Amino acid sequence: LGYLGAVISLVASILIASLYWSQVGTTARLVIVGGVAAVLLGAGFVVPVRLDDVGIRLRSVLWLVSTGAFAGFVGLLGADALNLAGKDVLRRTSSGVAAYAAGLWLVGRTLVQQFAVMVSLMLTAAALTNELGVSDELPGFAVWGVALIWLLLGWGGLLEPRRFVMVFGASGMFVGALTSIPTYAGIVLALATAVSVVATAVRFRDLPLLAVGAFGTL
């Protein structure tokens, strides 16, 4: 019921905002989006401890949506209030969200927050390398590198739960490889990633990792 109520409220809020969004100013937009992020953040903190695992899951979902709202706030701040270029907005947004998500992960230590940190770090790496302007495939390689580090941290037991962390990392590696695939280097990287992930999954009899490898290969 908690999830259903949250979804209904969120959809209703989006529909109402879409009717009047073009009529409100930048300050009002920042207040609305920032307020949503703050309310969801506070709601996560006040979830009763007595709910145990149910409360942990609900808190993690509330904080995940709060992270998305915070990303929207930073994006609006850069694009509408500060009139920054698109590359600057992406860099500031991804790095800001990475810090926000990392803080929530340190507090809650949930898998959902860990996933948000990994994705935001991947986007930050892509944004930073894109500003170098060296080659088109470099951002994809940066994403692949962050995902590989995440997978290795999970493999070594530094990040828990090990199996899901490895699945996250392998999925990120495929995303990075596929975004660079128009180039020859990207094709080689994608093929090497597919072979490595499938071989690792077979070697350790890891069915979820094998599913990622099979889907990525397809």
Tab-separated table of N, CA and C in Angstrom, residues 26-169:
chain	number	residue	atom	x	y	z
A	26	THR	N	11.677	30.191	-13.127
A	26	THR	CA	12.789	29.321	-12.776
A	26	THR	C	12.861	29.078	-11.270
A	27	THR	N	12.651	30.152	-10.508
A	27	THR	CA	12.719	30.010	-9.039
A	27	THR	C	11.665	29.033	-8.540
A	28	ALA	N	10.457	29.154	-9.055
A	28	ALA	CA	9.385	28.251	-8.627
A	28	ALA	C	9.693	26.810	-9.011
A	29	ARG	N	10.270	26.619	-10.180
A	29	ARG	CA	10.626	25.261	-10.607
A	29	ARG	C	11.679	24.660	-9.681
A	30	LEU	N	12.662	25.470	-9.328
A	30	LEU	CA	13.702	24.986	-8.420
A	30	LEU	C	13.119	24.637	-7.056
A	31	VAL	N	12.201	25.470	-6.576
A	31	VAL	CA	11.578	25.219	-5.273
A	31	VAL	C	10.760	23.930	-5.306
A	32	ILE	N	10.030	23.722	-6.400
A	32	ILE	CA	9.187	22.529	-6.504
A	32	ILE	C	10.034	21.261	-6.532
A	33	VAL	N	11.009	21.225	-7.446
A	33	VAL	CA	11.822	20.013	-7.596
A	33	VAL	C	12.694	19.794	-6.368
A	34	GLY	N	13.296	20.883	-5.864
A	34	GLY	CA	14.098	20.750	-4.653
A	34	GLY	C	13.267	20.339	-3.454
A	35	GLY	N	12.031	20.836	-3.383
A	35	GLY	CA	11.146	20.455	-2.290
A	35	GLY	C	10.782	18.980	-2.341
A	36	VAL	N	10.550	18.468	-3.552
A	36	VAL	CA	10.266	17.033	-3.697
A	36	VAL	C	11.441	16.206	-3.201
A	37	ALA	N	12.655	16.599	-3.601
A	37	ALA	CA	13.844	15.874	-3.156
A	37	ALA	C	13.978	15.902	-1.638
A	38	ALA	N	13.729	17.066	-1.043
A	38	ALA	CA	13.859	17.203	0.413
A	38	ALA	C	12.788	16.411	1.157
A	39	VAL	N	11.548	16.456	0.658
A	39	VAL	CA	10.460	15.732	1.321
A	39	VAL	C	10.704	14.230	1.286
A	40	LEU	N	11.129	13.719	0.123
A	40	LEU	CA	11.387	12.286	0.010
A	40	LEU	C	12.587	11.878	0.857
A	41	LEU	N	13.578	12.751	0.929
A	41	LEU	CA	14.724	12.470	1.786
A	41	LEU	C	14.290	12.376	3.246
A	42	GLY	N	13.503	13.334	3.697
A	42	GLY	CA	13.023	13.306	5.062
A	42	GLY	C	12.101	12.132	5.334
A	43	ALA	N	11.275	11.769	4.344
A	43	ALA	CA	10.374	10.627	4.510
A	43	ALA	C	11.156	9.343	4.714
A	44	GLY	N	12.275	9.230	4.032
A	44	GLY	CA	13.105	8.042	4.216
A	44	GLY	C	13.666	7.955	5.621
A	45	PHE	N	14.032	9.101	6.182
A	45	PHE	CA	14.598	9.099	7.530
A	45	PHE	C	13.565	8.765	8.602
A	46	VAL	N	12.294	9.087	8.351
A	46	VAL	CA	11.277	8.861	9.377
A	46	VAL	C	10.555	7.530	9.220
A	47	VAL	N	10.987	6.697	8.269
A	47	VAL	CA	10.389	5.355	8.154
A	47	VAL	C	10.645	4.607	9.462
A	48	PRO	N	9.610	4.058	10.100
A	48	PRO	CA	9.777	3.414	11.408
A	48	PRO	C	10.794	2.274	11.386
A	49	VAL	N	11.613	2.224	12.397
A	49	VAL	CA	12.629	1.172	12.500
A	49	VAL	C	11.984	-0.191	12.708
A	50	ARG	N	10.820	-0.215	13.322
A	50	ARG	CA	10.168	-1.490	13.642
A	50	ARG	C	9.756	-2.270	12.389
A	51	LEU	N	9.762	-1.622	11.228
A	51	LEU	CA	9.374	-2.308	9.993
A	51	LEU	C	10.457	-3.248	9.476
A	52	ASP	N	11.650	-3.160	10.037
A	52	ASP	CA	12.758	-4.061	9.678
A	52	ASP	C	13.044	-4.020	8.178
A	53	ASP	N	13.029	-5.205	7.524
A	53	ASP	CA	13.392	-5.282	6.108
A	53	ASP	C	12.422	-4.510	5.223
A	54	VAL	N	11.160	-4.524	5.578
A	54	VAL	CA	10.169	-3.763	4.802
A	54	VAL	C	10.506	-2.275	4.842
A	55	GLY	N	10.862	-1.794	6.030
A	55	GLY	CA	11.228	-0.388	6.160
A	55	GLY	C	12.491	-0.042	5.393
A	56	ILE	N	13.449	-0.959	5.386
A	56	ILE	CA	14.693	-0.719	4.655
A	56	ILE	C	14.414	-0.598	3.160
A	57	ARG	N	13.568	-1.481	2.643
A	57	ARG	CA	13.235	-1.419	1.211
A	57	ARG	C	12.488	-0.136	0.879
A	58	LEU	N	11.527	0.223	1.716
A	58	LEU	CA	10.762	1.446	1.465
A	58	LEU	C	11.662	2.670	1.527
A	59	ARG	N	12.557	2.714	2.514
A	59	ARG	CA	13.478	3.831	2.644
A	59	ARG	C	14.391	3.942	1.420
A	60	SER	N	14.875	2.810	0.950
A	60	SER	CA	15.781	2.837	-0.192
A	60	SER	C	15.077	3.346	-1.441
A	61	VAL	N	13.809	2.975	-1.630
A	61	VAL	CA	13.060	3.459	-2.795
A	61	VAL	C	12.796	4.960	-2.675
A	62	LEU	N	12.418	5.409	-1.487
A	62	LEU	CA	12.180	6.846	-1.285
A	62	LEU	C	13.447	7.646	-1.568
A	63	TRP	N	14.572	7.152	-1.102
A	63	TRP	CA	15.832	7.851	-1.332
A	63	TRP	C	16.266	7.780	-2.787
A	64	LEU	N	15.915	6.703	-3.486
A	64	LEU	CA	16.239	6.621	-4.910
A	64	LEU	C	15.477	7.677	-5.692
A	65	VAL	N	14.181	7.822	-5.401
A	65	VAL	CA	13.385	8.857	-6.079
A	65	VAL	C	13.872	10.237	-5.671
A	66	SER	N	14.274	10.386	-4.421
A	66	SER	CA	14.831	11.663	-3.978
A	66	SER	C	16.106	11.995	-4.753
A	67	THR	N	16.907	10.980	-5.024
A	67	THR	CA	18.124	11.196	-5.818
A	67	THR	C	17.782	11.666	-7.224
A	68	GLY	N	16.740	11.058	-7.813
A	68	GLY	CA	16.300	11.510	-9.134
A	68	GLY	C	15.805	12.947	-9.115
A	69	ALA	N	15.061	13.309	-8.077
A	69	ALA	CA	14.584	14.693	-7.957
A	69	ALA	C	15.744	15.657	-7.752
A	70	PHE	N	16.744	15.230	-6.984
A	70	PHE	CA	17.916	16.078	-6.785
A	70	PHE	C	18.665	16.281	-8.098
A	71	ALA	N	18.729	15.233	-8.917
A	71	ALA	CA	19.353	15.376	-10.239
A	71	ALA	C	18.597	16.408	-11.078
A	72	GLY	N	17.259	16.352	-11.017
A	72	GLY	CA	16.472	17.347	-11.744
A	72	GLY	C	16.707	18.755	-11.229
A	73	PHE	N	16.862	18.893	-9.910
A	73	PHE	CA	17.119	20.207	-9.314
A	73	PHE	C	18.460	20.774	-9.794
A	74	VAL	N	19.510	19.956	-9.754
A	74	VAL	CA	20.826	20.424	-10.179
A	74	VAL	C	20.824	20.736	-11.679
A	75	GLY	N	20.125	19.891	-12.455
A	75	GLY	CA	20.037	20.157	-13.893
A	75	GLY	C	19.330	21.460	-14.200
A	76	LEU	N	18.208	21.715	-13.518
A	76	LEU	CA	17.497	22.980	-13.699
A	76	LEU	C	18.337	24.168	-13.255
A	77	LEU	N	19.061	23.993	-12.155
A	77	LEU	CA	19.897	25.078	-11.653
A	77	LEU	C	20.968	25.460	-12.674
A	78	GLY	N	21.572	24.449	-13.286
A	78	GLY	CA	22.625	24.738	-14.256
A	78	GLY	C	22.104	25.250	-15.577
A	79	ALA	N	21.016	24.641	-16.079
A	79	ALA	CA	20.517	24.998	-17.408
A	79	ALA	C	19.697	26.275	-17.402
A	80	ASP	N	18.775	26.410	-16.442
A	80	ASP	CA	17.846	27.543	-16.453
A	80	ASP	C	18.335	28.735	-15.634
A	81	ALA	N	18.886	28.460	-14.447
A	81	ALA	CA	19.293	29.564	-13.567
A	81	ALA	C	20.671	30.109	-13.937
A	82	LEU	N	21.628	29.209	-14.202
A	82	LEU	CA	22.992	29.640	-14.488
A	82	LEU	C	23.312	29.705	-15.983
A	83	ASN	N	22.410	29.200	-16.819
A	83	ASN	CA	22.583	29.224	-18.284
A	83	ASN	C	23.910	28.593	-18.717
A	84	LEU	N	24.230	27.458	-18.147
A	84	LEU	CA	25.460	26.769	-18.501
A	84	LEU	C	25.277	25.977	-19.790
A	85	ALA	N	26.391	25.641	-20.414
A	85	ALA	CA	26.354	24.811	-21.613
A	85	ALA	C	25.939	23.391	-21.244
A	86	GLY	N	25.503	22.634	-22.261
A	86	GLY	CA	25.015	21.289	-22.016
A	86	GLY	C	26.042	20.389	-21.359
A	87	LYS	N	27.313	20.472	-21.799
A	87	LYS	CA	28.355	19.636	-21.218
A	87	LYS	C	28.613	19.987	-19.757
A	88	ASP	N	28.558	21.270	-19.456
A	88	ASP	CA	28.769	21.694	-18.066
A	88	ASP	C	27.626	21.244	-17.170
A	89	VAL	N	26.406	21.301	-17.704
A	89	VAL	CA	25.242	20.857	-16.924
A	89	VAL	C	25.355	19.370	-16.617
A	90	LEU	N	25.750	18.581	-17.617
A	90	LEU	CA	25.886	17.137	-17.411
A	90	LEU	C	26.959	16.827	-16.380
A	91	ARG	N	28.080	17.529	-16.459
A	91	ARG	CA	29.171	17.274	-15.517
A	91	ARG	C	28.765	17.654	-14.098
A	92	ARG	N	28.169	18.829	-13.944
A	92	ARG	CA	27.772	19.269	-12.603
A	92	ARG	C	26.665	18.389	-12.028
A	93	THR	N	25.721	18.015	-12.881
A	93	THR	CA	24.611	17.192	-12.409
A	93	THR	C	25.095	15.809	-11.981
A	94	SER	N	25.883	15.164	-12.827
A	94	SER	CA	26.338	13.808	-12.516
A	94	SER	C	27.237	13.788	-11.288
A	95	SER	N	28.132	14.752	-11.170
A	95	SER	CA	29.016	14.778	-10.003
A	95	SER	C	28.244	15.116	-8.724
A	96	GLY	N	27.283	16.037	-8.824
A	96	GLY	CA	26.471	16.368	-7.662
A	96	GLY	C	25.626	15.193	-7.206
A	97	VAL	N	25.036	14.491	-8.160
A	97	VAL	CA	24.232	13.324	-7.822
A	97	VAL	C	25.105	12.222	-7.232
A	98	ALA	N	26.329	12.082	-7.740
A	98	ALA	CA	27.242	11.070	-7.199
A	98	ALA	C	27.523	11.340	-5.720
A	99	ALA	N	27.759	12.598	-5.381
A	99	ALA	CA	28.002	12.946	-3.979
A	99	ALA	C	26.753	12.722	-3.127
A	100	TYR	N	25.598	13.106	-3.644
A	100	TYR	CA	24.330	12.933	-2.926
A	100	TYR	C	24.037	11.455	-2.689
A	101	ALA	N	24.171	10.650	-3.756
A	101	ALA	CA	23.898	9.223	-3.640
A	101	ALA	C	24.912	8.530	-2.731
A	102	ALA	N	26.171	8.966	-2.783
A	102	ALA	CA	27.192	8.375	-1.917
A	102	ALA	C	26.885	8.645	-0.451
A	103	GLY	N	26.394	9.847	-0.159
A	103	GLY	CA	26.028	10.160	1.213
A	103	GLY	C	24.896	9.275	1.716
A	104	LEU	N	23.879	9.071	0.874
A	104	LEU	CA	22.768	8.201	1.266
A	104	LEU	C	23.216	6.754	1.398
A	105	TRP	N	24.147	6.348	0.554
A	105	TRP	CA	24.661	4.976	0.631
A	105	TRP	C	25.435	4.754	1.933
A	106	LEU	N	26.204	5.746	2.340
A	106	LEU	CA	26.947	5.619	3.595
A	106	LEU	C	26.014	5.546	4.791
A	107	VAL	N	24.855	6.206	4.666
A	107	VAL	CA	23.889	6.181	5.772
A	107	VAL	C	23.118	4.863	5.799
A	108	GLY	N	22.599	4.460	4.619
A	108	GLY	CA	21.719	3.302	4.585
A	108	GLY	C	22.373	1.986	4.234
A	109	ARG	N	23.472	2.022	3.454
A	109	ARG	CA	24.167	0.809	3.022
A	109	ARG	C	23.216	-0.174	2.349
A	110	THR	N	22.346	0.321	1.466
A	110	THR	CA	21.431	-0.551	0.749
A	110	THR	C	21.902	-0.746	-0.683
A	111	LEU	N	21.424	-1.824	-1.290
A	111	LEU	CA	21.827	-2.154	-2.652
A	111	LEU	C	21.339	-1.111	-3.653
A	112	VAL	N	20.150	-0.581	-3.415
A	112	VAL	CA	19.585	0.415	-4.326
A	112	VAL	C	20.445	1.673	-4.342
A	113	GLN	N	20.865	2.136	-3.178
A	113	GLN	CA	21.722	3.326	-3.121
A	113	GLN	C	23.099	3.049	-3.737
A	114	GLN	N	23.593	1.833	-3.548
A	114	GLN	CA	24.866	1.488	-4.174
A	114	GLN	C	24.760	1.548	-5.701
A	115	PHE	N	23.652	1.071	-6.239
A	115	PHE	CA	23.433	1.130	-7.683
A	115	PHE	C	23.379	2.578	-8.162
A	116	ALA	N	22.722	3.451	-7.388
A	116	ALA	CA	22.655	4.862	-7.760
A	116	ALA	C	24.047	5.492	-7.779
A	117	VAL	N	24.890	5.116	-6.828
A	117	VAL	CA	26.255	5.639	-6.802
A	117	VAL	C	27.021	5.186	-8.033
A	118	MET	N	26.907	3.907	-8.380
A	118	MET	CA	27.639	3.391	-9.534
A	118	MET	C	27.216	4.088	-10.819
A	119	VAL	N	25.913	4.226	-11.024
A	119	VAL	CA	25.422	4.870	-12.243
A	119	VAL	C	25.871	6.326	-12.319
A	120	SER	N	25.787	7.041	-11.208
A	120	SER	CA	26.185	8.456	-11.214
A	120	SER	C	27.686	8.603	-11.448
A	121	LEU	N	28.481	7.689	-10.919
A	121	LEU	CA	29.920	7.738	-11.179
A	121	LEU	C	30.226	7.429	-12.645
A	122	MET	N	29.489	6.509	-13.233
A	122	MET	CA	29.664	6.215	-14.655
A	122	MET	C	29.353	7.441	-15.497
A	123	LEU	N	28.265	8.127	-15.175
A	123	LEU	CA	27.903	9.333	-15.921
A	123	LEU	C	28.927	10.443	-15.711
A	124	THR	N	29.450	10.552	-14.488
A	124	THR	CA	30.476	11.563	-14.218
A	124	THR	C	31.730	11.294	-15.031
A	125	ALA	N	32.151	10.039	-15.087
A	125	ALA	CA	33.326	9.680	-15.881
A	125	ALA	C	33.107	9.985	-17.354
A	126	ALA	N	31.902	9.687	-17.853
A	126	ALA	CA	31.599	9.978	-19.258
A	126	ALA	C	31.609	11.487	-19.521
A	127	ALA	N	31.048	12.265	-18.587
A	127	ALA	CA	31.000	13.712	-18.769
A	127	ALA	C	32.396	14.331	-18.754
A	128	LEU	N	33.238	13.865	-17.845
A	128	LEU	CA	34.589	14.410	-17.746
A	128	LEU	C	35.419	14.082	-18.980
A	129	THR	N	35.334	12.841	-19.450
A	129	THR	CA	36.110	12.460	-20.633
A	129	THR	C	35.556	13.102	-21.900
A	130	ASN	N	34.260	13.375	-21.924
A	130	ASN	CA	33.672	14.028	-23.091
A	130	ASN	C	34.204	15.443	-23.266
A	131	GLU	N	34.534	16.103	-22.156
A	131	GLU	CA	35.056	17.460	-22.236
A	131	GLU	C	36.469	17.499	-22.825
A	132	LEU	N	37.167	16.374	-22.792
A	132	LEU	CA	38.509	16.344	-23.363
A	132	LEU	C	38.474	16.465	-24.882
A	133	GLY	N	37.380	15.971	-25.498
A	133	GLY	CA	37.241	16.070	-26.940
A	133	GLY	C	38.278	15.283	-27.715
A	134	VAL	N	38.808	14.228	-27.140
A	134	VAL	CA	39.861	13.450	-27.808
A	134	VAL	C	39.268	12.544	-28.875
A	135	SER	N	38.280	11.728	-28.500
A	135	SER	CA	37.646	10.805	-29.442
A	135	SER	C	36.226	10.524	-28.984
A	136	ASP	N	35.396	10.074	-29.929
A	136	ASP	CA	33.990	9.851	-29.627
A	136	ASP	C	33.766	8.656	-28.711
A	137	GLU	N	34.664	7.665	-28.794
A	137	GLU	CA	34.466	6.459	-27.999
A	137	GLU	C	35.014	6.561	-26.579
A	138	LEU	N	35.738	7.640	-26.268
A	138	LEU	CA	36.378	7.750	-24.960
A	138	LEU	C	35.372	7.753	-23.799
A	139	PRO	N	34.232	8.465	-23.893
A	139	PRO	CA	33.269	8.388	-22.788
A	139	PRO	C	32.777	6.976	-22.523
A	140	GLY	N	32.554	6.198	-23.578
A	140	GLY	CA	32.134	4.818	-23.400
A	140	GLY	C	33.196	3.987	-22.703
A	141	PHE	N	34.460	4.229	-23.042
A	141	PHE	CA	35.551	3.524	-22.372
A	141	PHE	C	35.629	3.920	-20.893
A	142	ALA	N	35.343	5.184	-20.598
A	142	ALA	CA	35.360	5.636	-19.203
A	142	ALA	C	34.258	4.947	-18.402
A	143	VAL	N	33.070	4.856	-18.986
A	143	VAL	CA	31.968	4.146	-18.334
A	143	VAL	C	32.354	2.684	-18.098
A	144	TRP	N	32.952	2.065	-19.099
A	144	TRP	CA	33.385	0.667	-18.994
A	144	TRP	C	34.400	0.503	-17.864
A	145	GLY	N	35.315	1.449	-17.732
A	145	GLY	CA	36.337	1.360	-16.701
A	145	GLY	C	35.765	1.454	-15.302
A	146	VAL	N	34.814	2.372	-15.096
A	146	VAL	CA	34.177	2.495	-13.778
A	146	VAL	C	33.422	1.216	-13.439
A	147	ALA	N	32.699	0.666	-14.414
A	147	ALA	CA	31.947	-0.564	-14.174
A	147	ALA	C	32.890	-1.730	-13.874
A	148	LEU	N	34.018	-1.791	-14.561
A	148	LEU	CA	34.991	-2.854	-14.293
A	148	LEU	C	35.522	-2.758	-12.861
A	149	ILE	N	35.836	-1.550	-12.428
A	149	ILE	CA	36.309	-1.360	-11.048
A	149	ILE	C	35.241	-1.825	-10.064
A	150	TRP	N	33.978	-1.501	-10.351
A	150	TRP	CA	32.886	-1.913	-9.467
A	150	TRP	C	32.790	-3.436	-9.409
A	151	LEU	N	32.907	-4.067	-10.573
A	151	LEU	CA	32.841	-5.531	-10.609
A	151	LEU	C	33.976	-6.155	-9.806
A	152	LEU	N	35.177	-5.614	-9.948
A	152	LEU	CA	36.326	-6.149	-9.221
A	152	LEU	C	36.196	-5.941	-7.719
A	153	LEU	N	35.618	-4.803	-7.317
A	153	LEU	CA	35.386	-4.566	-5.890
A	153	LEU	C	34.392	-5.580	-5.323
A	154	GLY	N	33.384	-5.911	-6.130
A	154	GLY	CA	32.451	-6.930	-5.695
A	154	GLY	C	33.077	-8.309	-5.670
A	155	TRP	N	33.878	-8.616	-6.668
A	155	TRP	CA	34.548	-9.902	-6.740
A	155	TRP	C	35.478	-10.092	-5.533
A	156	GLY	N	36.149	-9.033	-5.149
A	156	GLY	CA	37.058	-9.110	-4.014
A	156	GLY	C	36.378	-9.055	-2.658
A	157	GLY	N	35.054	-8.867	-2.654
A	157	GLY	CA	34.322	-8.841	-1.394
A	157	GLY	C	34.323	-7.499	-0.696
A	158	LEU	N	34.854	-6.459	-1.339
A	158	LEU	CA	34.859	-5.137	-0.722
A	158	LEU	C	33.499	-4.475	-0.782
A	159	LEU	N	32.691	-4.884	-1.749
A	159	LEU	CA	31.317	-4.395	-1.862
A	159	LEU	C	30.377	-5.588	-1.747
A	160	GLU	N	29.313	-5.413	-1.005
A	160	GLU	CA	28.347	-6.485	-0.774
A	160	GLU	C	26.950	-6.032	-1.216
A	161	PRO	N	26.098	-7.007	-1.604
A	161	PRO	CA	26.335	-8.439	-1.767
A	161	PRO	C	27.108	-8.739	-3.046
A	162	ARG	N	28.022	-9.647	-2.961
A	162	ARG	CA	28.989	-9.898	-4.022
A	162	ARG	C	28.338	-10.211	-5.363
A	163	ARG	N	27.346	-11.099	-5.368
A	163	ARG	CA	26.744	-11.523	-6.638
A	163	ARG	C	26.071	-10.362	-7.348
A	164	PHE	N	25.294	-9.576	-6.624
A	164	PHE	CA	24.579	-8.468	-7.266
A	164	PHE	C	25.539	-7.362	-7.694
A	165	VAL	N	26.587	-7.130	-6.936
A	165	VAL	CA	27.567	-6.120	-7.329
A	165	VAL	C	28.244	-6.517	-8.633
A	166	MET	N	28.569	-7.787	-8.774
A	166	MET	CA	29.179	-8.254	-10.017
A	166	MET	C	28.215	-8.129	-11.193
A	167	VAL	N	26.931	-8.384	-10.951
A	167	VAL	CA	25.927	-8.215	-12.004
A	167	VAL	C	25.832	-6.748	-12.410
A	168	PHE	N	25.820	-5.849	-11.421
A	168	PHE	CA	25.801	-4.413	-11.719
A	168	PHE	C	27.015	-4.024	-12.566
A	169	GLY	N	28.190	-4.482	-12.126
A	169	GLY	CA	29.412	-4.120	-12.833
A	169	GLY	C	29.427	-4.640	-14.249
